[in-house]
PDB file of C-alpha atoms in Angstrom:
ATOM      1  CA  UNK A   1     110.828  95.660-140.684  1.00 46.00           C
ATOM      2  CA  UNK A   2     114.098  94.432-139.024  1.00 46.00           C
ATOM      3  CA  UNK A   3     113.238  94.628-135.135  1.00 47.00           C
ATOM      4  CA  UNK A   4     109.676  92.339-135.951  1.00 49.00           C
ATOM      5  CA  UNK A   5     111.784  89.624-137.580  1.00 49.00           C
ATOM      6  CA  UNK A   6     114.750  89.158-134.888  1.00 48.00           C
ATOM      7  CA  UNK A   7     111.632  88.744-132.377  1.00 47.00           C
ATOM      8  CA  UNK A   8     110.072  86.016-135.041  1.00 49.00           C
ATOM      9  CA  UNK A   9     112.919  84.261-135.169  1.00 49.00           C
ATOM     10  CA  UNK A  10     113.685  84.096-131.813  1.00 48.00           C
ATOM     11  CA  UNK A  11     110.442  82.668-131.023  1.00 48.00           C
ATOM     12  CA  UNK A  12     110.913  80.240-133.927  1.00 46.00           C
ATOM     13  CA  UNK A  13     114.513  79.050-132.657  1.00 47.00           C
ATOM     14  CA  UNK A  14     112.735  78.367-128.891  1.00 47.00           C
ATOM     15  CA  UNK A  15     110.147  75.632-130.212  1.00 46.00           C
ATOM     16  CA  UNK A  16     112.224  73.204-131.851  1.00 44.00           C
ATOM     17  CA  UNK A  17     109.705  70.633-132.254  1.00 47.00           C
ATOM     18  CA  UNK A  18     107.444  73.068-134.616  1.00 47.00           C
ATOM     19  CA  UNK A  19     108.623  72.612-138.101  1.00 47.00           C
ATOM     20  CA  UNK A  20     106.789  74.865-140.238  1.00 46.00           C
ATOM     21  CA  UNK A  21     107.845  77.722-137.499  1.00 47.00           C
ATOM     22  CA  UNK A  22     111.726  76.679-138.884  1.00 47.00           C
ATOM     23  CA  UNK A  23     109.995  76.874-142.102  1.00 47.00           C
ATOM     24  CA  UNK A  24     108.648  80.235-141.723  1.00 48.00           C
ATOM     25  CA  UNK A  25     112.112  81.017-140.171  1.00 47.00           C
ATOM     26  CA  UNK A  26     114.156  80.047-143.191  1.00 48.00           C
ATOM     27  CA  UNK A  27     110.733  82.322-145.091  1.00 49.00           C
ATOM     28  CA  UNK A  28     111.260  85.278-142.925  1.00 48.00           C
ATOM     29  CA  UNK A  29     115.437  85.356-144.163  1.00 48.00           C
ATOM     30  CA  UNK A  30     114.378  85.190-147.340  1.00 48.00           C
ATOM     31  CA  UNK A  31     112.657  88.480-148.018  1.00 47.00           C
ATOM     32  CA  UNK A  32     115.328  90.232-145.817  1.00 47.00           C
ATOM     33  CA  UNK A  33     117.466  88.883-148.399  1.00 45.00           C
ATOM     34  CA  UNK A  34     115.223  90.080-151.261  1.00 46.00           C
ATOM     35  CA  UNK A  35     114.968  93.421-149.597  1.00 49.00           C
ATOM     36  CA  UNK A  36     118.602  93.741-150.624  1.00 50.00           C
ATOM     37  CA  UNK A  37     118.259  91.989-153.867  1.00 52.00           C
ATOM     38  CA  UNK A  38     116.038  91.345-156.350  1.00 57.00           C
ATOM     39  CA  UNK A  39     116.691  87.815-157.533  1.00 59.00           C
ATOM     40  CA  UNK A  40     115.177  85.495-154.678  1.00 66.00           C
ATOM     41  CA  UNK A  41     111.752  84.607-155.149  1.00 74.00           C
ATOM     42  CA  UNK A  42     108.813  87.304-154.209  1.00 76.00           C
ATOM     43  CA  UNK A  43     106.661  85.810-151.026  1.00 78.00           C
ATOM     44  CA  UNK A  44     102.989  86.775-151.331  1.00 84.00           C
ATOM     45  CA  UNK A  45     101.134  88.929-148.887  1.00 85.00           C
ATOM     46  CA  UNK A  46      98.743  86.302-147.674  1.00 86.00           C
ATOM     47  CA  UNK A  47     101.324  84.075-147.014  1.00 87.00           C
ATOM     48  CA  UNK A  48     103.474  86.471-144.860  1.00 87.00           C
ATOM     49  CA  UNK A  49     100.369  87.354-142.723  1.00 87.00           C
ATOM     50  CA  UNK A  50      99.983  82.787-142.716  1.00 87.00           C
ATOM     51  CA  UNK A  51     103.346  82.904-141.100  1.00 85.00           C
ATOM     52  CA  UNK A  52     103.016  85.911-139.035  1.00 84.00           C
ATOM     53  CA  UNK A  53     100.202  84.220-137.302  1.00 88.00           C
ATOM     54  CA  UNK A  54     101.812  80.864-136.910  1.00 89.00           C
ATOM     55  CA  UNK A  55     104.466  82.168-135.273  1.00 89.00           C
ATOM     56  CA  UNK A  56     102.175  84.584-133.054  1.00 90.00           C
ATOM     57  CA  UNK A  57     100.602  81.482-132.294  1.00 88.00           C
ATOM     58  CA  UNK A  58     103.629  79.337-130.970  1.00 87.00           C
ATOM     59  CA  UNK A  59     105.122  82.584-129.175  1.00 88.00           C
ATOM     60  CA  UNK A  60     101.913  82.892-127.314  1.00 85.00           C
ATOM     61  CA  UNK A  61     101.611  79.027-126.583  1.00 82.00           C
ATOM     62  CA  UNK A  62     105.314  79.104-125.000  1.00 84.00           C
ATOM     63  CA  UNK A  63     104.705  81.963-122.918  1.00 81.00           C
ATOM     64  CA  UNK A  64     101.471  80.187-121.332  1.00 79.00           C
ATOM     65  CA  UNK A  65     102.292  77.015-121.456  1.00 75.00           C
ATOM     66  CA  UNK A  66     100.652  73.592-122.663  1.00 70.00           C
ATOM     67  CA  UNK A  67      97.579  72.933-120.715  1.00 70.00           C
ATOM     68  CA  UNK A  68      97.509  69.738-119.922  1.00 67.00           C
ATOM     69  CA  UNK A  69      95.735  69.631-116.150  1.00 70.00           C
ATOM     70  CA  UNK A  70      92.481  71.001-116.108  1.00 76.00           C
ATOM     71  CA  UNK A  71      91.218  73.096-113.023  1.00 81.00           C
ATOM     72  CA  UNK A  72      90.131  70.833-110.172  1.00 86.00           C
ATOM     73  CA  UNK A  73      87.423  71.313-108.141  1.00 85.00           C
ATOM     74  CA  UNK A  74      87.768  71.588-104.486  1.00 90.00           C
ATOM     75  CA  UNK A  75      85.122  68.913-102.907  1.00 90.00           C
ATOM     76  CA  UNK A  76      84.665  70.120 -98.916  1.00 93.00           C
ATOM     77  CA  UNK A  77      82.235  67.242 -97.959  1.00 94.00           C
ATOM     78  CA  UNK A  78      83.298  63.935 -98.159  1.00 95.00           C
ATOM     79  CA  UNK A  79      79.599  62.937 -99.644  1.00 95.00           C
ATOM     80  CA  UNK A  80      79.456  63.342-103.863  1.00 93.00           C
ATOM     81  CA  UNK A  81      75.956  64.066-104.733  1.00 93.00           C
ATOM     82  CA  UNK A  82      74.607  63.944-108.019  1.00 94.00           C
ATOM     83  CA  UNK A  83      74.870  67.653-109.729  1.00 92.00           C
ATOM     84  CA  UNK A  84      71.381  69.469-111.236  1.00 95.00           C
ATOM     85  CA  UNK A  85      71.808  68.049-115.046  1.00 95.00           C
ATOM     86  CA  UNK A  86      69.862  69.182-117.865  1.00 96.00           C
ATOM     87  CA  UNK A  87      66.404  67.952-118.036  1.00 96.00           C
ATOM     88  CA  UNK A  88      64.822  68.207-121.971  1.00 97.00           C
ATOM     89  CA  UNK A  89      60.850  67.672-122.110  1.00 97.00           C
ATOM     90  CA  UNK A  90      59.294  65.347-123.862  1.00 96.00           C
ATOM     91  CA  UNK A  91      59.014  66.204-127.747  1.00 96.00           C
ATOM     92  CA  UNK A  92      57.021  62.584-129.154  1.00 95.00           C
ATOM     93  CA  UNK A  93      57.613  62.457-132.551  1.00 95.00           C
ATOM     94  CA  UNK A  94      54.192  60.926-133.074  1.00 95.00           C
ATOM     95  CA  UNK A  95      51.108  60.598-130.018  1.00 94.00           C
ATOM     96  CA  UNK A  96      50.971  57.048-129.283  1.00 94.00           C
ATOM     97  CA  UNK A  97      47.565  56.573-129.666  1.00 93.00           C
ATOM     98  CA  UNK A  98      46.354  57.976-132.520  1.00 93.00           C
ATOM     99  CA  UNK A  99      42.712  58.712-130.583  1.00 92.00           C
ATOM    100  CA  UNK A 100      42.627  60.050-126.995  1.00 92.00           C
ATOM    101  CA  UNK A 101      40.656  57.453-125.221  1.00 92.00           C
ATOM    102  CA  UNK A 102      37.098  58.270-124.563  1.00 91.00           C
ATOM    103  CA  UNK A 103      35.896  58.876-121.001  1.00 92.00           C
ATOM    104  CA  UNK A 104      33.683  55.977-120.547  1.00 93.00           C
ATOM    105  CA  UNK A 105      32.435  57.293-116.759  1.00 94.00           C
ATOM    106  CA  UNK A 106      30.599  60.035-117.889  1.00 92.00           C
ATOM    107  CA  UNK A 107      27.650  61.180-116.023  1.00 92.00           C
ATOM    108  CA  UNK A 108      25.149  59.133-118.414  1.00 95.00           C
ATOM    109  CA  UNK A 109      27.045  56.100-117.551  1.00 95.00           C
ATOM    110  CA  UNK A 110      27.445  57.206-113.356  1.00 96.00           C
ATOM    111  CA  UNK A 111      23.732  57.828-112.562  1.00 96.00           C
ATOM    112  CA  UNK A 112      21.924  54.218-113.569  1.00 95.00           C
ATOM    113  CA  UNK A 113      18.491  54.631-112.722  1.00 95.00           C
ATOM    114  CA  UNK A 114      16.582  56.453-109.729  1.00 95.00           C
ATOM    115  CA  UNK A 115      15.028  53.629-106.882  1.00 95.00           C
ATOM    116  CA  UNK A 116      11.349  53.578-106.246  1.00 93.00           C
ATOM    117  CA  UNK A 117      11.050  51.609-103.359  1.00 94.00           C
ATOM    118  CA  UNK A 118       8.919  52.600-100.439  1.00 95.00           C
ATOM    119  CA  UNK A 119      11.912  53.692 -98.254  1.00 95.00           C
ATOM    120  CA  UNK A 120      12.954  55.324-101.145  1.00 95.00           C
ATOM    121  CA  UNK A 121       9.671  57.728-101.202  1.00 95.00           C
ATOM    122  CA  UNK A 122       9.495  58.212 -97.675  1.00 95.00           C
ATOM    123  CA  UNK A 123      13.018  59.793 -98.393  1.00 95.00           C
ATOM    124  CA  UNK A 124      11.814  62.366-101.167  1.00 95.00           C
ATOM    125  CA  UNK A 125       8.908  63.290 -98.895  1.00 94.00           C
ATOM    126  CA  UNK A 126      10.571  63.776 -95.566  1.00 95.00           C
ATOM    127  CA  UNK A 127      13.891  64.269 -96.240  1.00 95.00           C
ATOM    128  CA  UNK A 128      14.491  65.810 -99.606  1.00 96.00           C
ATOM    129  CA  UNK A 129      16.366  63.416-101.218  1.00 96.00           C
ATOM    130  CA  UNK A 130      16.592  61.306-104.363  1.00 96.00           C
ATOM    131  CA  UNK A 131      18.144  57.625-104.249  1.00 96.00           C
ATOM    132  CA  UNK A 132      19.772  56.695-107.079  1.00 96.00           C
ATOM    133  CA  UNK A 133      21.097  53.298-108.236  1.00 97.00           C
ATOM    134  CA  UNK A 134      24.765  54.686-109.421  1.00 97.00           C
ATOM    135  CA  UNK A 135      27.441  53.288-111.331  1.00 96.00           C
ATOM    136  CA  UNK A 136      30.133  51.324-108.564  1.00 96.00           C
ATOM    137  CA  UNK A 137      33.172  53.235-109.750  1.00 96.00           C
ATOM    138  CA  UNK A 138      31.522  56.473-109.056  1.00 96.00           C
ATOM    139  CA  UNK A 139      32.597  58.136-105.931  1.00 95.00           C
ATOM    140  CA  UNK A 140      30.698  61.571-104.562  1.00 96.00           C
ATOM    141  CA  UNK A 141      31.523  64.357-105.771  1.00 97.00           C
ATOM    142  CA  UNK A 142      31.319  62.228-109.625  1.00 96.00           C
ATOM    143  CA  UNK A 143      27.840  61.725-108.416  1.00 97.00           C
ATOM    144  CA  UNK A 144      26.972  65.389-107.652  1.00 96.00           C
ATOM    145  CA  UNK A 145      28.232  67.093-110.603  1.00 96.00           C
ATOM    146  CA  UNK A 146      26.422  64.123-112.625  1.00 96.00           C
ATOM    147  CA  UNK A 147      23.076  64.920-110.941  1.00 96.00           C
ATOM    148  CA  UNK A 148      23.143  68.107-111.349  1.00 95.00           C
ATOM    149  CA  UNK A 149      24.143  67.793-114.995  1.00 94.00           C
ATOM    150  CA  UNK A 150      21.253  65.117-115.637  1.00 93.00           C
ATOM    151  CA  UNK A 151      18.379  66.699-113.435  1.00 93.00           C
ATOM    152  CA  UNK A 152      19.837  70.561-113.465  1.00 93.00           C
ATOM    153  CA  UNK A 153      19.776  70.134-109.260  1.00 94.00           C
ATOM    154  CA  UNK A 154      22.148  70.819-106.904  1.00 95.00           C
ATOM    155  CA  UNK A 155      23.179  68.041-103.861  1.00 96.00           C
ATOM    156  CA  UNK A 156      23.533  69.591-100.395  1.00 96.00           C
ATOM    157  CA  UNK A 157      25.259  66.110 -99.532  1.00 96.00           C
ATOM    158  CA  UNK A 158      25.404  62.565-100.913  1.00 97.00           C
ATOM    159  CA  UNK A 159      26.026  59.175 -98.628  1.00 97.00           C
ATOM    160  CA  UNK A 160      26.731  55.775-100.523  1.00 97.00           C
ATOM    161  CA  UNK A 161      26.240  52.629-100.248  1.00 97.00           C
ATOM    162  CA  UNK A 162      27.131  49.457-101.554  1.00 97.00           C
ATOM    163  CA  UNK A 163      24.637  46.848-101.748  1.00 96.00           C
ATOM    164  CA  UNK A 164      24.983  43.438-100.864  1.00 97.00           C
ATOM    165  CA  UNK A 165      23.627  42.390-105.310  1.00 95.00           C
ATOM    166  CA  UNK A 166      26.975  44.674-105.810  1.00 96.00           C
ATOM    167  CA  UNK A 167      25.312  47.995-106.805  1.00 96.00           C
ATOM    168  CA  UNK A 168      26.084  51.222-105.224  1.00 97.00           C
ATOM    169  CA  UNK A 169      23.192  53.411-103.981  1.00 97.00           C
ATOM    170  CA  UNK A 170      23.587  57.131-103.608  1.00 97.00           C
ATOM    171  CA  UNK A 171      21.176  58.997-101.460  1.00 97.00           C
ATOM    172  CA  UNK A 172      21.090  62.558-102.577  1.00 97.00           C
ATOM    173  CA  UNK A 173      19.906  65.124-100.423  1.00 96.00           C
ATOM    174  CA  UNK A 174      19.098  67.992-102.526  1.00 96.00           C
ATOM    175  CA  UNK A 175      20.019  72.049-101.444  1.00 95.00           C
ATOM    176  CA  UNK A 176      17.041  73.196 -99.325  1.00 94.00           C
ATOM    177  CA  UNK A 177      16.073  75.759-102.613  1.00 94.00           C
ATOM    178  CA  UNK A 178      14.862  72.568-104.572  1.00 94.00           C
ATOM    179  CA  UNK A 179      12.097  70.679-103.752  1.00 94.00           C
ATOM    180  CA  UNK A 180      12.641  66.555-104.286  1.00 94.00           C
ATOM    181  CA  UNK A 181       8.917  65.731-104.815  1.00 95.00           C
ATOM    182  CA  UNK A 182       8.535  68.514-107.766  1.00 94.00           C
ATOM    183  CA  UNK A 183      11.862  66.942-109.232  1.00 95.00           C
ATOM    184  CA  UNK A 184      11.133  63.370-109.034  1.00 95.00           C
ATOM    185  CA  UNK A 185       7.818  64.770-110.687  1.00 94.00           C
ATOM    186  CA  UNK A 186      10.395  65.863-113.515  1.00 93.00           C
ATOM    187  CA  UNK A 187      12.161  62.668-113.561  1.00 92.00           C
ATOM    188  CA  UNK A 188       9.044  60.426-113.882  1.00 90.00           C
ATOM    189  CA  UNK A 189       9.554  58.509-110.503  1.00 89.00           C
ATOM    190  CA  UNK A 190       6.328  59.291-108.622  1.00 81.00           C
TER     191      UNK A 190
ATOM    192  CA  UNK B   1      11.138  54.482-133.649  1.00 54.00           C
ATOM    193  CA  UNK B   2      12.629  54.156-137.095  1.00 69.00           C
ATOM    194  CA  UNK B   3      15.966  51.844-137.300  1.00 78.00           C
ATOM    195  CA  UNK B   4      18.709  54.230-137.133  1.00 85.00           C
ATOM    196  CA  UNK B   5      20.825  52.457-140.402  1.00 87.00           C
ATOM    197  CA  UNK B   6      25.021  52.963-140.416  1.00 87.00           C
ATOM    198  CA  UNK B   7      24.845  54.202-144.303  1.00 87.00           C
ATOM    199  CA  UNK B   8      22.945  57.171-142.645  1.00 85.00           C
ATOM    200  CA  UNK B   9      25.033  58.200-140.453  1.00 86.00           C
ATOM    201  CA  UNK B  10      27.931  58.065-142.103  1.00 89.00           C
ATOM    202  CA  UNK B  11      26.862  60.994-144.186  1.00 88.00           C
ATOM    203  CA  UNK B  12      26.538  63.537-141.120  1.00 91.00           C
ATOM    204  CA  UNK B  13      28.646  65.661-139.598  1.00 91.00           C
ATOM    205  CA  UNK B  14      30.708  65.161-136.451  1.00 90.00           C
ATOM    206  CA  UNK B  15      28.653  67.239-134.255  1.00 92.00           C
ATOM    207  CA  UNK B  16      25.453  66.319-135.956  1.00 92.00           C
ATOM    208  CA  UNK B  17      26.991  62.577-134.539  1.00 93.00           C
ATOM    209  CA  UNK B  18      27.443  63.776-131.330  1.00 93.00           C
ATOM    210  CA  UNK B  19      23.941  65.473-130.387  1.00 95.00           C
ATOM    211  CA  UNK B  20      22.073  62.179-132.105  1.00 94.00           C
ATOM    212  CA  UNK B  21      24.250  60.139-129.385  1.00 95.00           C
ATOM    213  CA  UNK B  22      23.395  62.416-126.890  1.00 95.00           C
ATOM    214  CA  UNK B  23      19.979  62.603-127.457  1.00 95.00           C
ATOM    215  CA  UNK B  24      19.873  58.607-127.408  1.00 95.00           C
ATOM    216  CA  UNK B  25      21.549  58.757-124.242  1.00 95.00           C
ATOM    217  CA  UNK B  26      18.988  60.489-122.551  1.00 95.00           C
ATOM    218  CA  UNK B  27      16.467  58.214-123.811  1.00 94.00           C
ATOM    219  CA  UNK B  28      17.793  55.789-122.843  1.00 95.00           C
ATOM    220  CA  UNK B  29      18.161  57.048-119.455  1.00 94.00           C
ATOM    221  CA  UNK B  30      14.113  57.889-119.339  1.00 93.00           C
ATOM    222  CA  UNK B  31      13.396  54.198-120.492  1.00 93.00           C
ATOM    223  CA  UNK B  32      15.256  52.845-117.833  1.00 94.00           C
ATOM    224  CA  UNK B  33      13.757  54.730-115.438  1.00 93.00           C
ATOM    225  CA  UNK B  34      10.566  53.924-117.056  1.00 92.00           C
ATOM    226  CA  UNK B  35      11.524  50.531-116.455  1.00 92.00           C
ATOM    227  CA  UNK B  36      11.809  50.926-112.704  1.00 91.00           C
ATOM    228  CA  UNK B  37       8.907  52.760-111.977  1.00 89.00           C
ATOM    229  CA  UNK B  38       6.749  50.249-113.931  1.00 85.00           C
ATOM    230  CA  UNK B  39       5.402  52.163-116.648  1.00 78.00           C
ATOM    231  CA  UNK B  40       4.967  51.920-120.310  1.00 71.00           C
ATOM    232  CA  UNK B  41       4.695  47.857-120.731  1.00 82.00           C
ATOM    233  CA  UNK B  42       6.374  45.242-123.166  1.00 84.00           C
ATOM    234  CA  UNK B  43       6.630  48.210-125.828  1.00 85.00           C
ATOM    235  CA  UNK B  44       8.745  50.541-124.030  1.00 87.00           C
ATOM    236  CA  UNK B  45      10.863  48.063-122.519  1.00 88.00           C
ATOM    237  CA  UNK B  46      11.475  46.308-126.288  1.00 90.00           C
ATOM    238  CA  UNK B  47      12.432  50.034-127.228  1.00 92.00           C
ATOM    239  CA  UNK B  48      15.558  49.979-124.505  1.00 93.00           C
ATOM    240  CA  UNK B  49      17.313  46.943-127.091  1.00 93.00           C
ATOM    241  CA  UNK B  50      16.821  49.228-129.809  1.00 94.00           C
ATOM    242  CA  UNK B  51      18.274  52.686-128.232  1.00 95.00           C
ATOM    243  CA  UNK B  52      21.150  50.542-126.812  1.00 95.00           C
ATOM    244  CA  UNK B  53      21.977  49.089-130.049  1.00 95.00           C
ATOM    245  CA  UNK B  54      21.731  52.684-131.920  1.00 95.00           C
ATOM    246  CA  UNK B  55      24.285  54.286-129.558  1.00 95.00           C
ATOM    247  CA  UNK B  56      26.767  51.333-130.488  1.00 95.00           C
ATOM    248  CA  UNK B  57      25.897  52.399-134.305  1.00 95.00           C
ATOM    249  CA  UNK B  58      26.752  56.145-133.740  1.00 95.00           C
ATOM    250  CA  UNK B  59      29.752  55.339-131.739  1.00 94.00           C
ATOM    251  CA  UNK B  60      30.944  53.614-134.633  1.00 94.00           C
ATOM    252  CA  UNK B  61      30.350  55.541-136.907  1.00 94.00           C
ATOM    253  CA  UNK B  62      32.572  57.854-134.753  1.00 94.00           C
ATOM    254  CA  UNK B  63      34.961  56.063-134.401  1.00 94.00           C
ATOM    255  CA  UNK B  64      35.612  54.562-137.765  1.00 94.00           C
ATOM    256  CA  UNK B  65      35.226  58.284-139.464  1.00 94.00           C
ATOM    257  CA  UNK B  66      37.995  59.626-137.294  1.00 94.00           C
ATOM    258  CA  UNK B  67      40.712  56.681-137.902  1.00 94.00           C
ATOM    259  CA  UNK B  68      40.131  56.790-141.309  1.00 94.00           C
ATOM    260  CA  UNK B  69      40.895  60.311-141.046  1.00 94.00           C
ATOM    261  CA  UNK B  70      43.623  60.207-139.192  1.00 95.00           C
ATOM    262  CA  UNK B  71      45.076  57.316-141.371  1.00 95.00           C
ATOM    263  CA  UNK B  72      44.742  59.356-144.573  1.00 95.00           C
ATOM    264  CA  UNK B  73      46.773  62.042-142.615  1.00 95.00           C
ATOM    265  CA  UNK B  74      49.348  59.870-141.308  1.00 95.00           C
ATOM    266  CA  UNK B  75      49.983  58.125-144.730  1.00 94.00           C
ATOM    267  CA  UNK B  76      53.094  58.120-145.703  1.00 93.00           C
ATOM    268  CA  UNK B  77      54.734  59.365-142.701  1.00 94.00           C
ATOM    269  CA  UNK B  78      57.610  57.461-140.834  1.00 92.00           C
ATOM    270  CA  UNK B  79      56.394  57.998-137.508  1.00 94.00           C
ATOM    271  CA  UNK B  80      52.943  56.956-137.286  1.00 95.00           C
ATOM    272  CA  UNK B  81      50.977  56.450-133.370  1.00 96.00           C
ATOM    273  CA  UNK B  82      51.121  52.838-132.566  1.00 94.00           C
ATOM    274  CA  UNK B  83      47.787  51.731-133.348  1.00 93.00           C
ATOM    275  CA  UNK B  84      47.927  52.979-137.094  1.00 95.00           C
ATOM    276  CA  UNK B  85      50.798  50.745-137.930  1.00 94.00           C
ATOM    277  CA  UNK B  86      51.204  47.274-138.770  1.00 92.00           C
ATOM    278  CA  UNK B  87      49.706  44.647-135.828  1.00 93.00           C
ATOM    279  CA  UNK B  88      50.785  41.553-137.360  1.00 94.00           C
ATOM    280  CA  UNK B  89      52.414  39.502-134.481  1.00 96.00           C
ATOM    281  CA  UNK B  90      55.235  41.030-131.770  1.00 96.00           C
ATOM    282  CA  UNK B  91      57.788  38.636-133.201  1.00 96.00           C
ATOM    283  CA  UNK B  92      57.094  39.596-137.136  1.00 96.00           C
ATOM    284  CA  UNK B  93      57.156  43.317-136.252  1.00 95.00           C
ATOM    285  CA  UNK B  94      60.951  42.808-134.590  1.00 95.00           C
ATOM    286  CA  UNK B  95      62.189  41.035-137.517  1.00 96.00           C
ATOM    287  CA  UNK B  96      64.938  42.404-140.161  1.00 96.00           C
ATOM    288  CA  UNK B  97      63.012  43.936-143.181  1.00 94.00           C
ATOM    289  CA  UNK B  98      63.229  42.850-146.489  1.00 95.00           C
ATOM    290  CA  UNK B  99      65.928  45.290-147.357  1.00 95.00           C
ATOM    291  CA  UNK B 100      68.096  45.153-144.305  1.00 95.00           C
ATOM    292  CA  UNK B 101      67.858  41.136-144.982  1.00 95.00           C
ATOM    293  CA  UNK B 102      69.145  41.663-148.657  1.00 94.00           C
ATOM    294  CA  UNK B 103      72.045  43.270-147.890  1.00 95.00           C
ATOM    295  CA  UNK B 104      75.180  42.115-148.607  1.00 95.00           C
ATOM    296  CA  UNK B 105      79.139  42.702-148.856  1.00 96.00           C
ATOM    297  CA  UNK B 106      80.191  44.347-151.765  1.00 97.00           C
ATOM    298  CA  UNK B 107      82.516  41.425-152.106  1.00 97.00           C
ATOM    299  CA  UNK B 108      79.966  39.321-152.427  1.00 96.00           C
ATOM    300  CA  UNK B 109      77.708  41.244-154.122  1.00 95.00           C
ATOM    301  CA  UNK B 110      80.434  40.677-156.996  1.00 96.00           C
ATOM    302  CA  UNK B 111      80.993  37.239-156.688  1.00 96.00           C
ATOM    303  CA  UNK B 112      77.221  36.480-156.995  1.00 95.00           C
ATOM    304  CA  UNK B 113      77.573  38.437-160.277  1.00 96.00           C
ATOM    305  CA  UNK B 114      80.634  36.974-162.224  1.00 97.00           C
ATOM    306  CA  UNK B 115      79.861  33.698-161.106  1.00 97.00           C
ATOM    307  CA  UNK B 116      75.672  32.982-160.543  1.00 96.00           C
ATOM    308  CA  UNK B 117      74.425  29.307-160.527  1.00 95.00           C
ATOM    309  CA  UNK B 118      73.974  28.328-164.054  1.00 95.00           C
ATOM    310  CA  UNK B 119      71.687  25.483-165.394  1.00 95.00           C
ATOM    311  CA  UNK B 120      72.504  23.087-167.875  1.00 95.00           C
ATOM    312  CA  UNK B 121      70.895  20.904-169.871  1.00 95.00           C
ATOM    313  CA  UNK B 122      71.664  17.552-171.852  1.00 95.00           C
ATOM    314  CA  UNK B 123      70.405  17.955-175.611  1.00 95.00           C
ATOM    315  CA  UNK B 124      68.364  14.587-176.442  1.00 88.00           C
TER     316      UNK B 124
END
């Protein structure tokens, strides 16, 4: 018991600022007294433990010293590039639009109607192609898909042009296993 | 063609409405082809308008029911989608709420309670 108390007292005296430790030093001396005599105050076990941990911490701090400076990184290059920081994904608390926008350029809107002019008829017979007037905002892959969905035909290639009156004309060449004439009959062009 | 009525449409289920919509649009497509090929005549050409308006009705009913359901879903919640919030005007939306406006200092509250504006009347 005695040697342990001695180390505590020395550590306490080195740290003059810490009043609590000096108080504990006072406290520690008391039990020494009480060990010999029975008249002094009894120190509870919890109080003793608390005092001991405080003294221990003070001792540790003295040994390691106050860390006032941080570990500074050494920069070997003259440029500073922003380090990678945490980038969180969006977790919206509410959708901005209650209903998502509906696609206004669906296959019904893309293909307007087929052409039935003489030159279009010629194309059907000779070149296995159908000629459609198409929505001007549609592009070739869109037209291909739309025609497939509407009329159940596969297109080999599509050529488009914009007419002087602002409409888009699409020449849809069908694949060899389709017959444009039959398809035209089915649609109702002929 | 019988006239499609909105009241009849509101009873239907959403997938039924979708099916009807695709049917109507296909019909419109065939009518348009007919217009170009010169078949049908006046009756078929007049039908185009009816079909277009029917499509509009189906879309209206679909949209209205979904919006209604969403409003009841978000009712009472703190964060609603922006199109379900009150529109009013941009300036009004940025004003202080009535609760925020009524905040007073404790001192001022006490004063107002202790010394309210009195009204006097002279007895005739």
